[in-house]
Coordinates of C-alpha atoms and ligand atoms in Angstrom, one line a residue:
X1279 CA 134.9 156.9 110.1
X1280 CA 132.1 154.8 108.5
X1281 CA 132.4 156.4 105.3
X1282 CA 136.3 156.1 105.1
X1283 CA 135.8 152.6 105.9
X1284 CA 134.0 151.3 103.1
X1285 CA 135.7 154.4 100.6
X1286 CA 139.1 152.0 101.0
X1287 CA 136.8 148.9 100.1
X1288 CA 135.9 150.3 97.6
X1289 CA 139.7 151.8 96.5
X1290 CA 140.9 148.4 97.3
X1291 CA 138.6 146.4 94.7
X1292 CA 139.1 148.8 92.1
X1293 CA 137.2 151.5 90.7
X1294 CA 133.6 149.5 91.8
X1295 CA 129.9 151.2 91.7
X1296 CA 129.1 150.8 95.2
X1297 CA 126.2 148.6 95.0
X1298 CA 124.2 151.0 97.6
X1299 CA 121.0 148.6 97.1
X1300 CA 122.3 145.4 98.0
X1301 CA 123.7 147.1 100.9
X1302 CA 121.0 148.0 102.0
X1303 CA 118.9 144.7 101.4
X1304 CA 121.4 143.0 103.8
X1305 CA 121.4 146.1 106.2
X1306 CA 117.9 145.2 106.6
X1307 CA 118.3 141.8 107.3
X1308 CA 121.1 142.4 109.7
X1309 CA 118.4 144.7 111.9
X1310 CA 115.3 143.1 111.4
X1311 CA 117.3 139.6 112.8
X1312 CA 118.2 141.6 115.8
X1313 CA 115.4 142.3 116.3
X1314 CA 114.0 139.0 116.0
X1315 CA 116.8 138.3 119.0
X1316 CA 117.9 135.6 116.5
X1317 CA 121.6 136.6 116.2
X1318 CA 123.5 135.9 119.0
X1319 CA 125.7 138.8 120.9
X1320 CA 128.0 139.9 118.2
X1321 CA 128.7 136.7 116.5
X1322 CA 127.0 135.3 113.7
X1323 CA 127.5 136.6 109.8
X1324 CA 125.1 137.4 106.3
X1325 CA 126.9 137.6 103.2
X1326 CA 125.8 138.5 99.7
X1327 CA 127.1 137.7 96.8
X1328 CA 128.0 140.4 94.1
X1329 CA 129.8 138.7 91.2
X1330 CA 128.5 136.3 88.7
X1331 CA 130.7 133.6 90.5
X1332 CA 130.3 134.7 93.4
X1333 CA 133.8 135.3 94.7
X1334 CA 133.1 138.9 95.5
X1335 CA 130.8 139.4 98.5
X1336 CA 129.3 141.3 101.4
X1337 CA 129.6 140.8 104.7
X1338 CA 129.4 142.3 108.0
X1339 CA 132.3 144.0 109.6
X1340 CA 134.1 142.4 112.9
X1341 CA 132.3 142.8 116.0
X1342 CA 129.7 145.2 115.2
X1343 CA 126.1 144.3 116.3
X1344 CA 123.5 143.4 114.3
X1345 CA 121.1 145.9 115.2
X1346 CA 124.0 149.0 114.2
X1347 CA 124.6 147.5 110.8
X1348 CA 124.5 150.5 108.1
X1349 CA 124.7 149.9 104.5
X1350 CA 127.8 151.5 104.0
X1351 CA 129.5 149.3 107.5
X1352 CA 129.2 146.1 104.9
X1353 CA 133.3 144.6 104.2
X1354 CA 133.7 143.8 100.0
X1355 CA 135.5 140.8 100.3
X1356 CA 136.6 138.8 97.4
X1357 CA 137.1 134.5 98.2
X1358 CA 140.2 134.3 96.3
X1359 CA 142.0 136.9 98.1
X1360 CA 144.6 135.1 100.4
X1361 CA 145.5 138.6 102.2
X1362 CA 141.9 139.4 103.0
X1363 CA 142.6 138.4 106.8
X1364 CA 145.8 140.7 106.8
X1365 CA 143.5 143.6 106.1
X1366 CA 143.0 146.5 108.9
X1367 CA 139.4 146.0 108.5
X1368 CA 139.7 142.2 108.4
X1369 CA 136.6 140.0 109.0
X1370 CA 135.8 137.6 112.0
X1371 CA 138.2 134.6 111.1
X1372 CA 135.1 131.9 110.9
X1373 CA 133.1 134.3 108.7
X1374 CA 136.0 134.0 106.3
X1375 CA 136.7 130.3 106.8
X1376 CA 132.6 129.6 106.4
X1377 CA 131.0 132.7 104.4
X1378 CA 134.2 132.2 101.5
X1379 CA 134.2 128.7 101.0
X1380 CA 130.3 128.9 100.9
X1381 CA 130.7 131.3 97.9
X1382 CA 133.4 129.7 96.7
X1383 CA 131.8 126.2 96.1
X1384 CA 127.9 126.5 96.2
X1385 CA 126.0 128.1 93.2
X1386 CA 122.9 128.8 94.7
X1387 CA 124.4 130.3 97.7
X1388 CA 124.1 134.0 96.6
X1389 CA 122.7 134.8 100.2
X1390 CA 123.8 133.2 102.9
X1391 CA 122.8 133.8 106.7
X1392 CA 124.4 131.8 109.2
X1393 CA 123.0 132.2 112.8
X1394 CA 122.4 130.3 116.3
X1395 CA 119.5 131.0 116.5
X1396 CA 117.3 129.9 119.7
X1397 CA 115.0 126.9 118.3
X1398 CA 116.8 125.8 115.2
X1399 CA 120.1 125.5 117.5
X1400 CA 117.9 123.7 119.5
X1401 CA 117.2 121.3 117.4
X1402 CA 120.5 121.1 116.2
X1403 CA 121.7 119.7 119.4
X1404 CA 119.4 117.1 119.4
X1405 CA 120.4 113.2 118.1
X1406 CA 117.7 113.6 116.0
X1407 CA 118.0 116.9 113.9
X1408 CA 115.3 116.1 111.0
X1409 CA 111.6 118.0 110.9
X1410 CA 108.8 115.9 111.2
X1411 CA 106.2 117.8 109.4
X1412 CA 103.8 118.5 111.7
X1413 CA 102.4 121.7 110.8
X1414 CA 102.5 123.8 107.8
X1415 CA 106.2 125.2 108.5
X1416 CA 108.0 122.3 109.3
X1417 CA 106.2 121.2 106.0
X1418 CA 107.7 124.0 103.8
X1419 CA 111.2 121.6 104.7
X1420 CA 109.9 118.5 104.4
X1421 CA 112.9 116.7 102.0
X1422 CA 114.2 120.5 101.9
X1423 CA 117.3 120.8 104.5
X1424 CA 120.9 119.2 104.7
X1425 CA 122.3 118.0 108.6
X1426 CA 126.0 118.6 109.0
X1427 CA 127.0 115.3 111.6
X1428 CA 130.2 116.8 111.5
X1429 CA 130.8 119.5 113.9
X1430 CA 135.1 119.8 114.7
X1431 CA 135.2 122.7 116.5
X1432 CA 135.0 126.6 115.3
X1433 CA 134.8 127.6 111.3
X1434 CA 138.3 128.1 111.6
X1435 CA 140.1 125.4 109.5
X1436 CA 138.4 123.4 106.4
X1437 CA 134.7 123.7 108.7
X1438 CA 133.6 125.7 105.8
X1439 CA 134.4 123.4 103.2
X1440 CA 133.1 120.8 104.9
X1441 CA 129.9 122.8 105.5
X1442 CA 129.9 123.5 101.2
X1443 CA 129.8 120.3 100.5
X1444 CA 127.1 118.8 102.9
X1445 CA 124.9 121.3 102.0
X1446 CA 124.1 120.2 98.0
X1447 CA 121.7 120.9 96.3
X1448 CA 119.4 122.1 99.1
X1449 CA 119.3 125.7 100.3
X1450 CA 119.1 125.1 104.5
X1451 CA 121.8 123.3 106.5
X1452 CA 121.5 122.1 110.1
X1453 CA 124.9 123.0 111.5
X1454 CA 124.8 119.7 114.2
X1455 CA 126.0 120.8 117.5
X1456 CA 126.1 124.7 116.2
X1457 CA 123.1 126.0 114.4
X1458 CA 121.4 126.8 111.0
X1459 CA 123.0 128.4 107.6
X1460 CA 120.8 129.3 105.0
X1461 CA 121.2 130.5 101.5
X1462 CA 119.2 132.1 98.7
X1463 CA 119.0 133.6 95.3
X1464 CA 118.1 136.8 97.2
X1465 CA 118.6 138.5 100.3
X1466 CA 114.3 138.3 100.6
X1467 CA 114.0 134.7 99.9
X1468 CA 117.1 133.6 102.3
X1469 CA 115.6 135.7 104.9
X1470 CA 112.0 134.6 104.5
X1471 CA 113.5 130.9 104.6
X1472 CA 115.4 131.1 107.7
X1473 CA 112.6 133.1 109.2
X1474 CA 110.2 130.1 108.6
X1475 CA 112.7 127.8 109.6
X1476 CA 113.2 129.4 113.0
X1477 CA 109.2 129.1 113.7
X1478 CA 109.3 126.1 112.4
X1479 CA 111.7 124.9 114.9
X1480 CA 109.9 126.9 117.6
X1481 CA 106.9 124.8 117.0
X1482 CA 108.5 121.3 117.0
X1483 CA 110.8 122.4 120.0
X1484 CA 107.6 122.9 121.8
X1485 CA 105.8 120.1 120.5
X1486 CA 108.5 117.8 122.0
X1487 CA 108.0 119.8 125.5
X1488 CA 105.0 118.4 126.2
X1489 CA 105.9 114.8 125.8
X1490 CA 102.8 114.2 124.0
X1491 CA 103.0 112.2 120.7
X1492 CA 103.3 114.0 117.5
X1493 CA 100.5 114.7 114.7
X1494 CA 102.5 113.5 111.8
X1495 CA 101.5 114.6 108.5
X1496 CA 101.6 111.3 105.3
X1497 CA 104.9 112.1 103.1
X1498 CA 102.0 112.6 100.5
X1499 CA 100.5 115.6 102.4
X1500 CA 103.9 116.8 103.3
X1501 CA 105.4 116.5 100.0
X1502 CA 102.5 118.4 98.5
X1503 CA 102.6 121.2 101.1
X1504 CA 106.4 121.7 100.5
X1505 CA 105.6 122.1 97.0
X1506 CA 102.6 124.8 97.6
X1507 CA 105.4 126.8 99.8
X1508 CA 107.8 126.5 96.9
X1509 CA 105.6 127.8 94.1
X1510 CA 103.6 130.1 96.4
X1511 CA 103.4 133.8 94.4
X1512 CA 105.7 136.6 95.7
X1513 CA 106.3 135.3 99.4
X1514 CA 109.5 136.1 100.1
X1515 CA 109.6 139.4 98.3
X1516 CA 106.3 141.0 100.0
X1517 CA 107.6 139.9 103.7
X1518 CA 110.8 141.4 103.2
X1519 CA 109.4 144.7 101.2
X1520 CA 107.3 145.1 104.6
X1521 CA 110.0 144.8 106.8
X1522 CA 111.9 147.7 105.0
X1523 CA 109.0 150.1 104.9
X1524 CA 108.8 149.3 109.1
X1525 CA 112.7 150.3 109.1
X1526 CA 112.4 153.3 106.7
X1527 CA 110.1 154.8 108.7
X1528 CA 111.4 153.5 112.5
X1529 CA 115.5 153.5 112.3
X1530 CA 115.8 154.6 108.3
X1531 CA 120.2 155.2 109.1
X1532 CA 120.2 151.6 108.0
X1533 CA 120.0 153.0 104.6
X1534 CA 123.4 155.3 105.3
Ligands
ZN1823 ZN1 128.1 130.0 114.2
ZN1824 ZN1 128.7 132.6 109.1

């Protein structure tokens, strides 16, 4: 059944190579996100561009729990194909609207991760969704996030177009009243950003809950620390390689 779905997707797009490595990496990101409980029910989506222009991309099938996604389950879509939502295996409509627009319009969006992770969503629910630099993790995002303040219902209309403008040249967009969206050059880089942003938000929200005054670093220190994060060698790659090694041992079916 799963193999048939994958085969029909390949057939529809012509004689495609199977993009096995990209499928494995994206499947691993779903599995680990489920372990971290950053997903929500069977909503939320991860996608990965395959073509140079980003128009062809992999994304999760509609209604599948992150913890069960396999490499062969991922849909291969064309952001320029108006018949996509007529397919028998059509993706979730908001996935199509938001991720299609991201892959069409945002050059740095090779991998797009969108979740309603608990602490990032609490941040998105505050009037002020900015992230003051109070620890190393929050400083990673200093001057490096965009905030969407235009929530207008579920992403079914031109929500995706608005969000793809709003993110600008940043890699992280706080979706006000909604959640978070991260983009990156690779699955490893996008996942690392998502992981550390949720950690940063967890610390910030917990600090807010104490009611005590925050210890906010100077602009100079925050900016320097953000740059050190950006230049730190192989951070995302080392992180993601270890996650794959654990999955290979404990739930290797994600590769199938
Ligand atoms: Zn969402
Ligand atoms: Zn999405």
